[in-house]
Amino acid sequence: MKRLHIYTGNLFGGIETLLISLAKEDILCPQMHGHFALCFEGRLANELRSLDAKVHILSNVKISRPWTVWRARKRLQQLLEQEQFDVVICHSCWPQAVFGPVARANYLPLVFWCHDVPNGKHPLERLAKLVPPDLVIANSRYTQAAVPKLYPKSHSDVLHHPLADPCLGNDVLIRHTLRTELNTPEDAIVIIQASRLERWKGQSMLLSALGQLRDIPGWVCWVAGGVQRSHEAEYLQKLEVQARELGIAERVRFLGQRADVPRLLAAADIHCQPNTGAEPFGVAFVQALYAGLPVVTTAMGGAMEIVDDSCGRLVAANDINALSKVLGELISNPTARATLASGGKARADYLCNPQRQLNRLYSLLCRVVEQEAVA
């Protein structure tokens, strides 16, 4: 089976991590092979190429400029004629709205991989509604529950992202190397958040909670995630000011965009991402669990399908005092950290084992292809 994944490619976050994982782990399911069609060059395209994945650039698109949509659709049409794909998979509403009609015009099975929680009202969602897919793959049960607002008549299935343990090797050496690079003492307790610089990801809440712990010695915070859009630059400046006003600026390291997040996680002690808005799934949580870190986050959205008492702690949304209390306990209690860390890898593998998830993806796609052939 030859599948085509279509996405934008101009940012980097959870969807991009999934696409890279699909390219990396394709060998586990030799019955199918993936190609990737993107509109923009950038980190995603480069990382996919480094894995010898087939990457096709369709050209930059702005929906407000119809000629760019026409040009990209024409290139997709040419690609479909050249490669003879069995199924097209659009990741998010933007490519579904722009490129779904081309797949439909070529009578190809069309799958919509739902990574966000739709409400059916956003302009892009209204455009995507015009192109109902043969199947919706939701990244969590939480996301799946909202799919009917977008596609009330389309069948949906939940498929947690296939993600593998990176198996980096010498954790002691990695820990020493990264901490030296980041000017962090070997015996410091490192709290890390590795995510996009979006307000709802909760970096500000994390700083507020740590501000209450300023008198507890020995902890350092790493905030990984760089500016990708203009509003994120403003947010980063506010975070830096907040850290200074809380008196913890010397203990908080803003690391910018990093391509070595698994190594950063391996050198840390606690993962904390206290979302103020619900996470559709939470790739960052799974990565932290594979790294053997206790995960602290808020009790909402997809996080509740990932984090349980075996591997982390859930706190009430926007409750800074509760978050500060949990972090304080983990900072001061190495036994509690070790207990939660011991359950992380098993939990991550249970949810996201790539062999199992890719086989399930193949089964779902086979069903769609067979139904289209009968029709």
Coordinates of C-alpha atoms in Angstrom, one line a residue:
M1 CA 0.0 0.0 0.0
K2 CA 1.3 3.4 -1.0
R3 CA 0.1 6.3 1.1
L4 CA 0.5 10.0 0.7
H5 CA 0.6 12.2 3.8
I6 CA -0.2 15.9 3.1
Y7 CA 0.7 18.7 5.5
T8 CA 2.0 22.3 5.5
G9 CA 5.5 21.8 6.9
N10 CA 6.2 25.4 8.0
L11 CA 6.1 24.8 11.8
F12 CA 7.4 22.2 14.1
G13 CA 5.4 20.5 16.9
G14 CA 3.5 17.3 17.6
I15 CA 2.2 16.7 14.1
E16 CA 5.7 17.0 12.7
T17 CA 7.0 14.6 15.3
L18 CA 4.4 12.1 14.2
L19 CA 5.3 12.4 10.5
I20 CA 9.0 11.9 11.3
S21 CA 8.1 8.9 13.4
L22 CA 6.1 7.4 10.6
A23 CA 9.0 7.8 8.2
K24 CA 11.4 6.4 10.7
E25 CA 9.3 3.4 11.7
D26 CA 7.8 2.5 8.3
I27 CA 10.1 -0.5 8.0
L28 CA 8.1 -2.2 10.9
C29 CA 5.1 -2.6 8.5
P30 CA 6.6 -3.5 5.1
Q31 CA 3.1 -3.9 3.6
M32 CA 2.8 -0.1 3.3
H33 CA 5.1 2.8 2.4
G34 CA 4.6 6.5 3.0
H35 CA 5.4 9.6 0.9
F36 CA 5.1 13.1 2.2
A37 CA 3.7 16.1 0.4
L38 CA 4.5 19.5 2.0
C39 CA 3.9 23.1 1.0
F40 CA 6.9 24.6 2.6
E41 CA 10.6 23.8 2.9
G42 CA 12.0 23.8 6.4
R43 CA 13.0 21.6 9.4
L44 CA 10.3 19.0 8.7
A45 CA 11.3 18.5 5.1
N46 CA 14.9 18.3 6.0
E47 CA 14.4 15.8 8.8
L48 CA 12.3 13.6 6.6
R49 CA 14.9 13.7 3.8
S50 CA 17.6 12.7 6.4
L51 CA 15.5 9.5 6.9
D52 CA 15.5 8.9 3.1
A53 CA 11.7 9.5 3.0
K54 CA 10.1 10.6 -0.2
V55 CA 9.3 14.3 0.1
H56 CA 7.4 16.3 -2.5
I57 CA 7.1 20.1 -2.2
L58 CA 3.8 21.3 -3.7
S59 CA 4.6 25.0 -3.4
N60 CA 3.7 27.7 -0.9
V61 CA 0.1 28.3 -0.4
K62 CA -2.0 31.2 1.1
I63 CA -5.7 30.6 0.9
S64 CA -6.2 34.4 0.6
R65 CA -4.3 34.2 -2.7
P66 CA -6.3 31.8 -4.9
W67 CA -3.6 31.5 -7.5
T68 CA -1.3 29.8 -5.0
V69 CA -4.0 27.3 -4.2
W70 CA -4.5 26.5 -7.9
R71 CA -0.7 26.2 -8.4
A72 CA -0.3 23.7 -5.5
R73 CA -3.4 21.7 -6.5
K74 CA -2.0 21.4 -10.0
R75 CA 1.3 20.1 -8.6
L76 CA -0.6 17.6 -6.4
Q77 CA -2.5 16.4 -9.5
Q78 CA 0.8 15.8 -11.3
L79 CA 2.1 13.9 -8.3
L80 CA -0.9 11.7 -8.1
E81 CA -0.6 10.9 -11.8
Q82 CA 3.1 10.0 -11.5
E83 CA 3.0 7.9 -8.3
Q84 CA -0.3 6.1 -8.2
F85 CA -1.0 6.3 -4.5
D86 CA -3.6 4.0 -2.8
V87 CA -4.7 6.4 -0.2
V88 CA -4.3 10.1 0.7
I89 CA -4.1 11.3 4.3
C90 CA -4.5 15.0 5.2
H91 CA -3.2 16.1 8.5
S92 CA -5.4 18.9 9.9
C93 CA -8.1 21.1 8.3
W94 CA -5.8 23.3 6.2
P95 CA -4.6 20.5 3.9
Q96 CA -8.0 18.8 4.0
A97 CA -9.6 22.0 2.7
V98 CA -6.9 22.8 0.1
F99 CA -6.0 19.3 -1.2
G100 CA -8.9 17.1 -0.3
P101 CA -10.8 18.1 -3.4
V102 CA -7.9 16.9 -5.6
A103 CA -7.9 13.5 -4.0
R104 CA -11.7 13.3 -4.4
A105 CA -11.4 14.3 -8.1
N106 CA -9.0 11.4 -8.6
Y107 CA -11.4 8.9 -6.8
L108 CA -8.7 8.1 -4.2
P109 CA -9.7 7.1 -0.6
L110 CA -9.3 10.1 1.6
V111 CA -8.4 10.0 5.3
F112 CA -8.5 13.0 7.6
W113 CA -6.0 12.6 10.6
C114 CA -7.5 14.8 13.3
H115 CA -4.9 16.3 15.5
D116 CA -6.9 19.1 17.1
V117 CA -10.3 19.4 18.7
P118 CA -12.7 20.9 16.2
N119 CA -15.7 23.0 17.0
G120 CA -16.9 23.2 13.4
K121 CA -17.0 27.0 13.4
H122 CA -13.4 28.1 12.5
P123 CA -13.2 29.4 8.8
L124 CA -10.7 26.6 8.0
E125 CA -13.0 24.0 9.5
R126 CA -15.9 25.3 7.5
L127 CA -13.9 24.9 4.4
A128 CA -12.7 21.4 5.4
K129 CA -16.4 20.4 6.1
L130 CA -17.0 20.7 2.3
V131 CA -14.7 17.7 1.8
P132 CA -15.9 14.8 4.0
P133 CA -13.3 12.0 4.3
D134 CA -13.8 8.2 4.1
L135 CA -12.3 7.9 7.5
V136 CA -11.2 10.1 10.4
I137 CA -8.3 9.0 12.5
A138 CA -8.3 10.8 15.9
N139 CA -5.2 11.1 18.0
S140 CA -7.1 10.5 21.2
R141 CA -10.6 9.7 22.5
Y142 CA -10.8 13.3 23.6
T143 CA -10.3 14.5 20.0
Q144 CA -12.6 11.8 18.6
A145 CA -15.5 13.0 20.8
A146 CA -15.4 16.3 18.9
V147 CA -15.1 14.8 15.4
P148 CA -18.9 14.9 14.7
K149 CA -18.8 18.7 14.9
L150 CA -16.7 18.6 11.8
Y151 CA -17.8 15.3 10.1
P152 CA -21.0 14.0 11.6
K153 CA -21.4 11.2 9.0
S154 CA -17.8 10.0 8.7
H155 CA -16.5 7.0 10.6
S156 CA -13.7 7.6 13.1
D157 CA -11.2 5.5 14.9
V158 CA -8.7 6.4 17.6
L159 CA -5.0 5.8 16.9
H160 CA -2.4 7.1 19.4
H161 CA 0.7 8.3 17.7
P162 CA 3.2 5.5 16.9
L163 CA 6.3 6.6 18.8
A164 CA 9.4 4.6 19.7
D165 CA 11.8 4.8 22.7
P166 CA 14.7 6.7 21.2
C167 CA 17.2 4.4 23.0
L168 CA 19.9 7.0 23.1
G169 CA 22.6 4.9 24.8
N170 CA 24.8 6.2 27.6
D171 CA 22.4 8.2 29.7
V172 CA 25.1 9.2 32.2
L173 CA 27.3 10.7 29.4
I174 CA 24.3 12.5 27.9
R175 CA 23.3 13.9 31.2
H176 CA 26.8 15.1 31.9
T177 CA 27.3 16.6 28.4
L178 CA 23.9 18.5 28.3
R179 CA 24.3 19.8 31.8
T180 CA 27.8 21.1 31.1
E181 CA 26.5 22.8 27.9
L182 CA 23.6 24.4 29.7
N183 CA 25.7 25.4 32.7
T184 CA 23.6 23.2 35.1
P185 CA 25.1 21.5 38.1
E186 CA 25.2 17.7 38.0
D187 CA 23.2 17.5 41.3
A188 CA 20.6 20.0 40.3
I189 CA 17.0 18.8 40.0
V190 CA 16.0 19.8 36.5
I191 CA 12.4 20.5 35.7
I192 CA 11.9 20.6 31.9
Q193 CA 9.1 21.8 29.6
A194 CA 9.6 21.0 25.9
S195 CA 6.8 22.4 23.8
R196 CA 5.8 25.1 21.4
L197 CA 5.7 28.6 22.8
E198 CA 2.0 28.8 23.0
R199 CA 0.3 30.4 26.0
W200 CA -2.1 27.5 26.5
K201 CA 0.9 25.2 26.9
G202 CA 1.3 26.7 30.4
Q203 CA 4.9 28.0 30.6
S204 CA 3.7 31.0 32.5
M205 CA 1.8 28.8 35.0
L206 CA 5.0 26.7 35.5
L207 CA 7.0 29.8 36.3
S208 CA 4.4 31.0 38.7
A209 CA 4.5 27.7 40.5
L210 CA 8.3 27.7 40.6
G211 CA 8.2 31.2 42.0
Q212 CA 6.6 29.8 45.1
L213 CA 9.5 27.4 45.4
R214 CA 12.2 30.0 45.1
D215 CA 13.4 29.3 48.6
I216 CA 13.9 25.6 47.9
P217 CA 17.5 25.2 46.8
G218 CA 18.9 22.9 44.1
W219 CA 16.3 23.1 41.2
V220 CA 16.7 24.5 37.7
C221 CA 14.1 24.9 35.0
W222 CA 14.7 24.3 31.3
V223 CA 12.2 25.8 28.9
A224 CA 12.7 24.3 25.4
G225 CA 10.8 25.7 22.4
G226 CA 11.7 28.5 20.1
V227 CA 9.8 31.4 18.4
Q228 CA 8.1 30.3 15.2
R229 CA 5.5 33.0 14.9
S230 CA 5.4 36.7 15.8
H231 CA 3.0 36.3 18.8
E232 CA 5.4 33.8 20.3
A233 CA 8.2 36.3 20.4
E234 CA 6.0 38.6 22.5
Y235 CA 5.1 35.7 24.7
L236 CA 8.7 34.7 25.2
Q237 CA 9.6 38.3 26.3
K238 CA 6.8 38.2 28.8
L239 CA 8.0 34.9 30.2
E240 CA 11.5 36.4 30.6
V241 CA 10.1 39.4 32.5
Q242 CA 8.0 37.1 34.6
A243 CA 11.0 35.0 35.6
R244 CA 12.9 38.2 36.7
E245 CA 9.9 39.5 38.6
L246 CA 9.6 36.2 40.5
G247 CA 13.3 36.3 41.4
I248 CA 14.0 33.0 39.6
A249 CA 15.6 34.3 36.4
E250 CA 19.0 32.8 37.2
R251 CA 17.4 29.4 37.6
V252 CA 15.4 29.4 34.4
R253 CA 17.1 28.6 31.1
F254 CA 15.2 29.5 27.9
L255 CA 16.7 27.1 25.4
G256 CA 15.0 28.2 22.2
Q257 CA 14.2 25.7 19.4
R258 CA 16.0 22.4 19.9
A259 CA 16.3 19.4 17.6
D260 CA 17.7 17.2 20.4
V261 CA 14.6 17.1 22.8
P262 CA 15.1 13.4 23.6
R263 CA 18.6 14.2 24.8
L264 CA 17.4 17.1 26.9
L265 CA 14.8 14.9 28.5
A266 CA 17.4 12.3 29.3
A267 CA 19.4 14.9 31.2
A268 CA 16.4 16.2 33.2
D269 CA 14.6 14.9 36.3
I270 CA 10.9 16.1 36.0
H271 CA 8.8 16.9 33.0
C272 CA 6.1 19.6 33.6
Q273 CA 3.7 21.0 31.1
P274 CA 0.8 22.6 33.0
N275 CA -1.6 23.2 30.1
T276 CA -4.2 25.9 30.6
G277 CA -6.0 24.6 27.5
A278 CA -6.7 21.0 26.7
E279 CA -4.1 19.1 24.8
P280 CA -5.6 17.0 22.0
F281 CA -3.1 14.2 22.7
G282 CA 0.4 15.1 24.0
V283 CA 3.4 13.8 22.2
A284 CA 5.6 15.6 24.6
F285 CA 4.2 13.6 27.5
V286 CA 5.0 10.3 25.7
Q287 CA 8.5 11.4 24.9
A288 CA 9.1 12.3 28.6
L289 CA 7.8 8.9 29.7
Y290 CA 10.2 7.1 27.4
A291 CA 12.9 9.2 29.0
G292 CA 11.9 7.9 32.4
L293 CA 10.7 11.2 33.7
P294 CA 7.8 11.7 36.1
V295 CA 5.2 13.8 34.2
V296 CA 3.3 16.6 35.8
T297 CA 0.5 18.2 33.9
T298 CA -3.1 19.4 34.3
A299 CA -6.1 17.1 34.4
M300 CA -7.7 17.9 31.0
G301 CA -7.8 16.7 27.4
G302 CA -5.6 14.0 26.0
A303 CA -3.2 14.1 28.9
M304 CA -5.7 12.2 31.0
E305 CA -5.4 9.3 28.5
I306 CA -1.6 9.3 28.9
V307 CA -0.7 10.2 32.5
D308 CA -1.8 8.0 35.4
D309 CA -0.6 7.3 38.9
S310 CA 2.0 4.9 37.6
C311 CA 4.0 7.6 35.8
G312 CA 3.0 11.1 36.9
R313 CA 0.7 13.5 38.6
L314 CA -2.4 15.4 37.3
V315 CA -3.3 18.7 39.0
A316 CA -6.4 20.8 38.5
A317 CA -6.3 23.3 35.7
N318 CA -5.0 26.8 36.6
D319 CA -4.3 25.8 40.2
I320 CA -0.9 27.3 40.7
N321 CA -0.8 26.3 44.4
A322 CA -1.6 22.6 43.6
L323 CA 1.1 22.6 40.9
S324 CA 3.7 24.2 43.2
K325 CA 2.9 21.6 45.9
V326 CA 3.4 18.7 43.6
L327 CA 6.6 20.0 42.1
G328 CA 7.9 20.8 45.6
E329 CA 7.2 17.2 46.7
L330 CA 9.0 15.7 43.7
I331 CA 12.0 18.1 44.0
S332 CA 12.5 17.2 47.6
N333 CA 11.7 13.4 47.4
P334 CA 14.0 11.4 45.1
T335 CA 12.1 8.2 46.1
A336 CA 8.9 9.6 44.7
R337 CA 10.6 10.6 41.5
A338 CA 12.2 7.2 41.1
T339 CA 8.9 5.4 41.7
L340 CA 7.1 7.4 39.0
A341 CA 10.0 7.2 36.6
S342 CA 10.0 3.4 36.8
G343 CA 6.6 3.2 35.3
G344 CA 7.1 5.7 32.4
K345 CA 8.6 3.5 29.7
A346 CA 6.0 0.8 30.1
R347 CA 3.2 3.3 30.0
A348 CA 4.6 4.9 26.8
D349 CA 5.1 1.6 25.1
Y350 CA 1.6 0.5 26.0
L351 CA 0.1 3.6 24.4
C352 CA 2.4 4.2 21.4
N353 CA 4.4 1.0 20.5
P354 CA 5.2 1.7 16.9
Q355 CA 4.9 -1.9 15.7
R356 CA 1.4 -2.3 17.1
Q357 CA 0.3 1.2 16.0
L358 CA 1.6 0.9 12.5
N359 CA -0.1 -2.5 12.1
R360 CA -3.3 -1.0 13.3
L361 CA -2.9 1.9 10.9
Y362 CA -2.4 -0.5 8.0
S363 CA -5.6 -2.4 9.0
L364 CA -7.6 0.9 9.1
L365 CA -6.3 2.0 5.7
C366 CA -6.9 -1.4 4.2
R367 CA -10.5 -1.2 5.2
V368 CA -10.9 2.2 3.6
V369 CA -9.1 1.1 0.3
E370 CA -11.3 -2.0 0.1
Q371 CA -14.5 0.0 0.7
E372 CA -13.6 2.5 -2.0
A373 CA -12.8 -0.4 -4.4
V374 CA -16.2 -1.9 -3.8
A375 CA -17.9 1.5 -4.3

